[in-house]
Tab-separated table of C-alpha atoms and ligand atoms in Angstrom:
chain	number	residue	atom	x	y	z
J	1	UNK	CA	9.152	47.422	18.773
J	2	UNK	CA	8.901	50.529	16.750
J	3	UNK	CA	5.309	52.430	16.290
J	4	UNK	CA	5.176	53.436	12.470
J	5	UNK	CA	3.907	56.954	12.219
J	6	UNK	CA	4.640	57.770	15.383
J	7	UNK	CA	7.204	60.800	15.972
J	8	UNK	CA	8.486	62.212	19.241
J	9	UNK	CA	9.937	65.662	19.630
J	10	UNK	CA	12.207	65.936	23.267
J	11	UNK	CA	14.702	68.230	24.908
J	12	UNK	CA	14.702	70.297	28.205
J	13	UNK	CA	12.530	72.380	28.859
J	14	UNK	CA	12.950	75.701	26.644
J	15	UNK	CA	14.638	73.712	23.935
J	16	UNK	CA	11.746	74.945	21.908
J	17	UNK	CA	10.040	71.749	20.932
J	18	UNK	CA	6.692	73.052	21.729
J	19	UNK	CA	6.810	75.815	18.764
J	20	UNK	CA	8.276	73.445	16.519
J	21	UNK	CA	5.282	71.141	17.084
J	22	UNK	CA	3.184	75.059	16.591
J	23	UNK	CA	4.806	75.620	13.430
J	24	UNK	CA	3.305	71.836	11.847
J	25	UNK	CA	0.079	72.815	13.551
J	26	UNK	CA	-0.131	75.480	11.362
J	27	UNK	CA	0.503	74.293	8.292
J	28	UNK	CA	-1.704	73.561	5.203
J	29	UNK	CA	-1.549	69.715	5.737
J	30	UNK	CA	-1.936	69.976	9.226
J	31	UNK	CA	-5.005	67.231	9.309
J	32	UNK	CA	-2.600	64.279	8.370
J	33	UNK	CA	-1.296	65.187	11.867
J	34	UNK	CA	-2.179	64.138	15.361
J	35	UNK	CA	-0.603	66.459	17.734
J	36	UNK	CA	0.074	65.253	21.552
J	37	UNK	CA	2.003	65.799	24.239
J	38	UNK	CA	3.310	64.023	27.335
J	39	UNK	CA	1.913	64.641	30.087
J	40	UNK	CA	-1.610	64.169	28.740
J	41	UNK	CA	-4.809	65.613	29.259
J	42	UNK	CA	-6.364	62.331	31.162
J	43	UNK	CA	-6.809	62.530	34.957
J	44	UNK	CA	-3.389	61.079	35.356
J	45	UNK	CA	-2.030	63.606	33.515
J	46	UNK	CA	-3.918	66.592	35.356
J	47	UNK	CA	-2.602	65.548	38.573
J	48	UNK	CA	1.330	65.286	37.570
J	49	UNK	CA	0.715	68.906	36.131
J	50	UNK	CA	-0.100	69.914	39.813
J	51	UNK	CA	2.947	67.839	40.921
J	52	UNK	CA	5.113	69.707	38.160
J	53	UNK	CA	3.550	73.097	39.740
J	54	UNK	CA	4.610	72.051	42.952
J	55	UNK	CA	0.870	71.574	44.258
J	56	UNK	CA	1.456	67.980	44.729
J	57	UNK	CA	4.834	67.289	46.614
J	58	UNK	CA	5.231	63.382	45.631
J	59	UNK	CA	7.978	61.118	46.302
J	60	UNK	CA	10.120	60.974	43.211
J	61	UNK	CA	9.533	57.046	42.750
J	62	UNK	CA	5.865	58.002	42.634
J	63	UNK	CA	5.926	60.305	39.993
J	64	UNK	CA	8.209	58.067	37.810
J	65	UNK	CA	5.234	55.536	37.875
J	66	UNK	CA	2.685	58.000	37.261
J	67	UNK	CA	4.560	58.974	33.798
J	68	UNK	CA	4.671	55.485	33.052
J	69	UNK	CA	1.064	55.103	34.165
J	70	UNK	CA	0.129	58.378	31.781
J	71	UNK	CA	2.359	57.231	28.834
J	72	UNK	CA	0.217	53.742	29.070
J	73	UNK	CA	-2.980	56.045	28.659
J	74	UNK	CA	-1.590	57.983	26.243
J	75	UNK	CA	-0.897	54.807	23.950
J	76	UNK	CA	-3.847	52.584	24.630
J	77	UNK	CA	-6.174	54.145	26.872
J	78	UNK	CA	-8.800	56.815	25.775
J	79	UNK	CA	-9.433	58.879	29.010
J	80	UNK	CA	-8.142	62.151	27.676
J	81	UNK	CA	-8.555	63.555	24.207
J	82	UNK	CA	-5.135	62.882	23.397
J	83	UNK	CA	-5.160	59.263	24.377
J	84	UNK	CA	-5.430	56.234	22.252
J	85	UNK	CA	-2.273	57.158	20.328
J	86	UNK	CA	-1.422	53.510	18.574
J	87	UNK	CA	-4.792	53.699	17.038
J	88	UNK	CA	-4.587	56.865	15.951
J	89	UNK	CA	-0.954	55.905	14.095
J	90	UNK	CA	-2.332	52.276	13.254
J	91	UNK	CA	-5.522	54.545	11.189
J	92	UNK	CA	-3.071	56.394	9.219
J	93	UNK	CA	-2.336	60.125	10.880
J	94	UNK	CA	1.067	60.924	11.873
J	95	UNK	CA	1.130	61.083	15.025
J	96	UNK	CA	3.447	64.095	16.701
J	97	UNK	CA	4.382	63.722	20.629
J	98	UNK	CA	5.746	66.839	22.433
J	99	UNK	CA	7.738	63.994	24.860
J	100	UNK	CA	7.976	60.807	25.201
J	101	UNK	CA	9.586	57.863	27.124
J	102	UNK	CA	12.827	59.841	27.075
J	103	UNK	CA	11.734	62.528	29.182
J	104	UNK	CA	11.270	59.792	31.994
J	105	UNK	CA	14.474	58.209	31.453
J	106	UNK	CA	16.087	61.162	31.884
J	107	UNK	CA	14.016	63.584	34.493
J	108	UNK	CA	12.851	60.376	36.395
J	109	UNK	CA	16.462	58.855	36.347
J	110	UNK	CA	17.858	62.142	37.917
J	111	UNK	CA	15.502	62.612	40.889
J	112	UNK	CA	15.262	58.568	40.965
J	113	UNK	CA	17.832	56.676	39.597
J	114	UNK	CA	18.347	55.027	36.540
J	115	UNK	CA	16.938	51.386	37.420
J	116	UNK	CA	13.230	52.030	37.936
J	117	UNK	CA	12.359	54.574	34.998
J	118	UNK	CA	13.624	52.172	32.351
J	119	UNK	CA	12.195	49.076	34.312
J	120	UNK	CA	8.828	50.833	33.770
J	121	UNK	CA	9.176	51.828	30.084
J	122	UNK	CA	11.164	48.854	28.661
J	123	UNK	CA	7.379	47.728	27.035
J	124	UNK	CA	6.423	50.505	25.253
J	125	UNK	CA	7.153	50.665	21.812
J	126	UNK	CA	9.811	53.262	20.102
J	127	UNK	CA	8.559	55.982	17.392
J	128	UNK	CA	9.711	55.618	14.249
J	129	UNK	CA	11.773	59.109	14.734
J	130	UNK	CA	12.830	60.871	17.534
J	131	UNK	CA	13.778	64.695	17.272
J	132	UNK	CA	16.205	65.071	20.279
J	133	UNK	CA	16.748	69.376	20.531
J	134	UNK	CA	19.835	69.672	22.201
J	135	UNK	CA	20.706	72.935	24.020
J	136	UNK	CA	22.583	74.970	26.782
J	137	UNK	CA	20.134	74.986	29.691
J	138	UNK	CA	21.409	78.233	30.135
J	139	UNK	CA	19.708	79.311	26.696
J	140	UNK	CA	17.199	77.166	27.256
J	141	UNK	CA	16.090	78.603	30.604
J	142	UNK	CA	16.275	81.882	29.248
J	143	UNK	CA	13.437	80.997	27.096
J	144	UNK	CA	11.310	79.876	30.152
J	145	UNK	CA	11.871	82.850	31.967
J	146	UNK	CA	10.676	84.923	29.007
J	147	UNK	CA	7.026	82.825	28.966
J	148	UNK	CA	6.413	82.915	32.889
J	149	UNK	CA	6.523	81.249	35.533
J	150	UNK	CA	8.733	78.561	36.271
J	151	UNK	CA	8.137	74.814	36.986
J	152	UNK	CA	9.829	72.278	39.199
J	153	UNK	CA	12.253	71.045	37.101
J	154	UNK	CA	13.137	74.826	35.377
J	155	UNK	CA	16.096	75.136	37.487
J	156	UNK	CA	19.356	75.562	36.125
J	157	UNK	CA	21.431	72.721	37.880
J	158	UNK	CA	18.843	70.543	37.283
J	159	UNK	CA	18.353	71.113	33.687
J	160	UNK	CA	22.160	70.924	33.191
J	161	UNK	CA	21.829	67.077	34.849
J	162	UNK	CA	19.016	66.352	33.198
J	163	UNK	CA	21.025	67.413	29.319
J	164	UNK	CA	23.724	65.320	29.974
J	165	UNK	CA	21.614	62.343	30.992
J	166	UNK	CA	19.004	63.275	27.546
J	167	UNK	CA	23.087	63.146	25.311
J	168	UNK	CA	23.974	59.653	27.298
J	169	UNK	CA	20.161	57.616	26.698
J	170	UNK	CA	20.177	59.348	22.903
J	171	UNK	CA	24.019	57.869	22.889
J	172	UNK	CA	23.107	54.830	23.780
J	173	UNK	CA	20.396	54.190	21.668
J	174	UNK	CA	22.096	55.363	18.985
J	175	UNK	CA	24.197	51.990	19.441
J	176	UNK	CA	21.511	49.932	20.133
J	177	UNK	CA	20.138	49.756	16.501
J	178	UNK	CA	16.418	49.306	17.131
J	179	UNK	CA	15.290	50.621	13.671
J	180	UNK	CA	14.101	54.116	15.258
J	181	UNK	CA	15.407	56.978	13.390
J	182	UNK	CA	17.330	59.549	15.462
J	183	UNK	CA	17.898	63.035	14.694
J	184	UNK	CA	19.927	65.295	16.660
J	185	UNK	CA	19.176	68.929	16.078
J	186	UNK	CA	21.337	71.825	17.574
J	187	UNK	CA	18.161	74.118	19.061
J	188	UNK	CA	20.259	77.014	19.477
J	189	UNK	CA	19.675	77.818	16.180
J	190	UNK	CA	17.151	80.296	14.846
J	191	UNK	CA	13.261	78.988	14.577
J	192	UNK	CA	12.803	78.551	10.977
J	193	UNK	CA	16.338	76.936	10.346
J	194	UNK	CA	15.368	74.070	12.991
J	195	UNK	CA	11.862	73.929	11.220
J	196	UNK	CA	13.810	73.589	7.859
J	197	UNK	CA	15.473	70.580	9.325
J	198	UNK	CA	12.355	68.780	10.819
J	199	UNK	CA	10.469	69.982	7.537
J	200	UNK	CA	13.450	68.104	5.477
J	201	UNK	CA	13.603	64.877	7.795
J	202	UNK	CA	9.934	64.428	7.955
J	203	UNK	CA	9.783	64.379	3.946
J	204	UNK	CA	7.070	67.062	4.176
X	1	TYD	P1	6.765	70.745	29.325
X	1	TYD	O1	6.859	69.668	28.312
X	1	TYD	O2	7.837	71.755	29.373
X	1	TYD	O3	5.352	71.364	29.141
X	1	TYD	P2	4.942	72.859	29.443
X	1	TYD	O4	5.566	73.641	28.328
X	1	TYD	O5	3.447	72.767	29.374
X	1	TYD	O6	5.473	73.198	30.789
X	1	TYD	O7	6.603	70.202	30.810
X	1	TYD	C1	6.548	68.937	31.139
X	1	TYD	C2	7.508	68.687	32.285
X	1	TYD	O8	7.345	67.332	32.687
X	1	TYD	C3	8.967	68.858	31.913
X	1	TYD	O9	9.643	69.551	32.948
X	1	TYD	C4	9.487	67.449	31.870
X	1	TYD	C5	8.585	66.697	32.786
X	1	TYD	N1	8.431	65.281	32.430
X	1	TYD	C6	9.077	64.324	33.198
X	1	TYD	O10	9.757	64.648	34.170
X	1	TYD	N2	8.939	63.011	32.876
X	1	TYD	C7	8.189	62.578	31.824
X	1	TYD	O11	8.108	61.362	31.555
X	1	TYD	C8	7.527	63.587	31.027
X	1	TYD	C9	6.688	63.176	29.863
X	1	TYD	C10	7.673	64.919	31.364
């Protein structure tokens, strides 16, 4: 099922999807917006921040049903001020997720395997676009280094498994014909160039 009004931005980390999502913020119509991100700000979310900071050393199953848990939240719940998302889109806004179920079936599927992460999100429903940023993890981890310190998953290796497994699941549901729009967007290019693009796809 597809979410109208919904919009996901994904990509490693670095791949600059955050300051895309900045650059909407700060626009003139920003209020027909609802900005999010994955994790959210609910409890749920809090704690797999501290697991992402390497506070919290989970089992990787565990943390692939805490996503799902927080993405479940994130759509229906309202324990976090970025929860309650299909209402939000069902009321009119367009709502913008920095991540989304893709991020699990790729970072989950790497530490866990590809069976469990797409058992748990097989119910949730698809945004009407999704933005993947594709990118060298070597350019994107640049970009991390050059903000601070680094998470978990900001390791090079990692990020270059977790790239090809983002091309493969955008692959395949690029075949799958579900109705969701899919735009690939080469995020080694310069800032304003990529926010011409979403600007352009977006119709805004
Ligand atoms: P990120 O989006 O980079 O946020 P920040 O810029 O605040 O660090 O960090 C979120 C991390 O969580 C990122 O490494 C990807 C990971 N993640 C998963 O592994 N699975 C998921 O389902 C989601 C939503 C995120």
């Amino acid at each position: 099922m597809i979410l109208k009004n919904f919009v996901v931005f994904e990509g490693i980390d670095g791949a600059g999807t955050s300051t895309q999502i900045k650059i909407l913020q700060a626009r003139n119509d920003a209020e027909r917006f609802f900005f999010t991100t994955e994790p959210t700000d609910s409890e749920t979310g809090k704690f797999l921040r501290k697991m992402l900071k390497g506070d919290v050393k989970l089992d990787p199953r565990t943390s692939a049903f805490l996503f799902a848990a927080d993405r479940n939240e994130h759509l229906y719940g309202n324990s976090g001020t970025n929860c309650g998302i299909v209402e939000k889109a069902s009321s009119g806004k367009i709502v913008v997720s920095d991540r989304y179920l893709f991020s699990s079936l790729t970072y989950q599927s790497v530490t866990c395997g590809e069976e469990l992460p797409r058992m748990l999100n097989s119910t949730f429903p698809l945004p009407e676009i999704l933005f993947f940023f594709e990118i060298d993890p070597e350019i994107s981890l640049q970009r991390v280094d050059s903000r601070g310190d680094r998470e978990i998953y900001e390791e090079v290796e990692f990020l270059r498994q977790t790239e090809e497994r983002y091309k493969k699941v955008v692959d395949e549901y690029e075949k799958l014909n579900t109705g969701m729009r899919i735009v690939r967007i080469d995020a080694s290019k310069p800032i304003e160039e990529v926010s011409a693009i979403i600007a352009r796809e977006l119709g805004i």
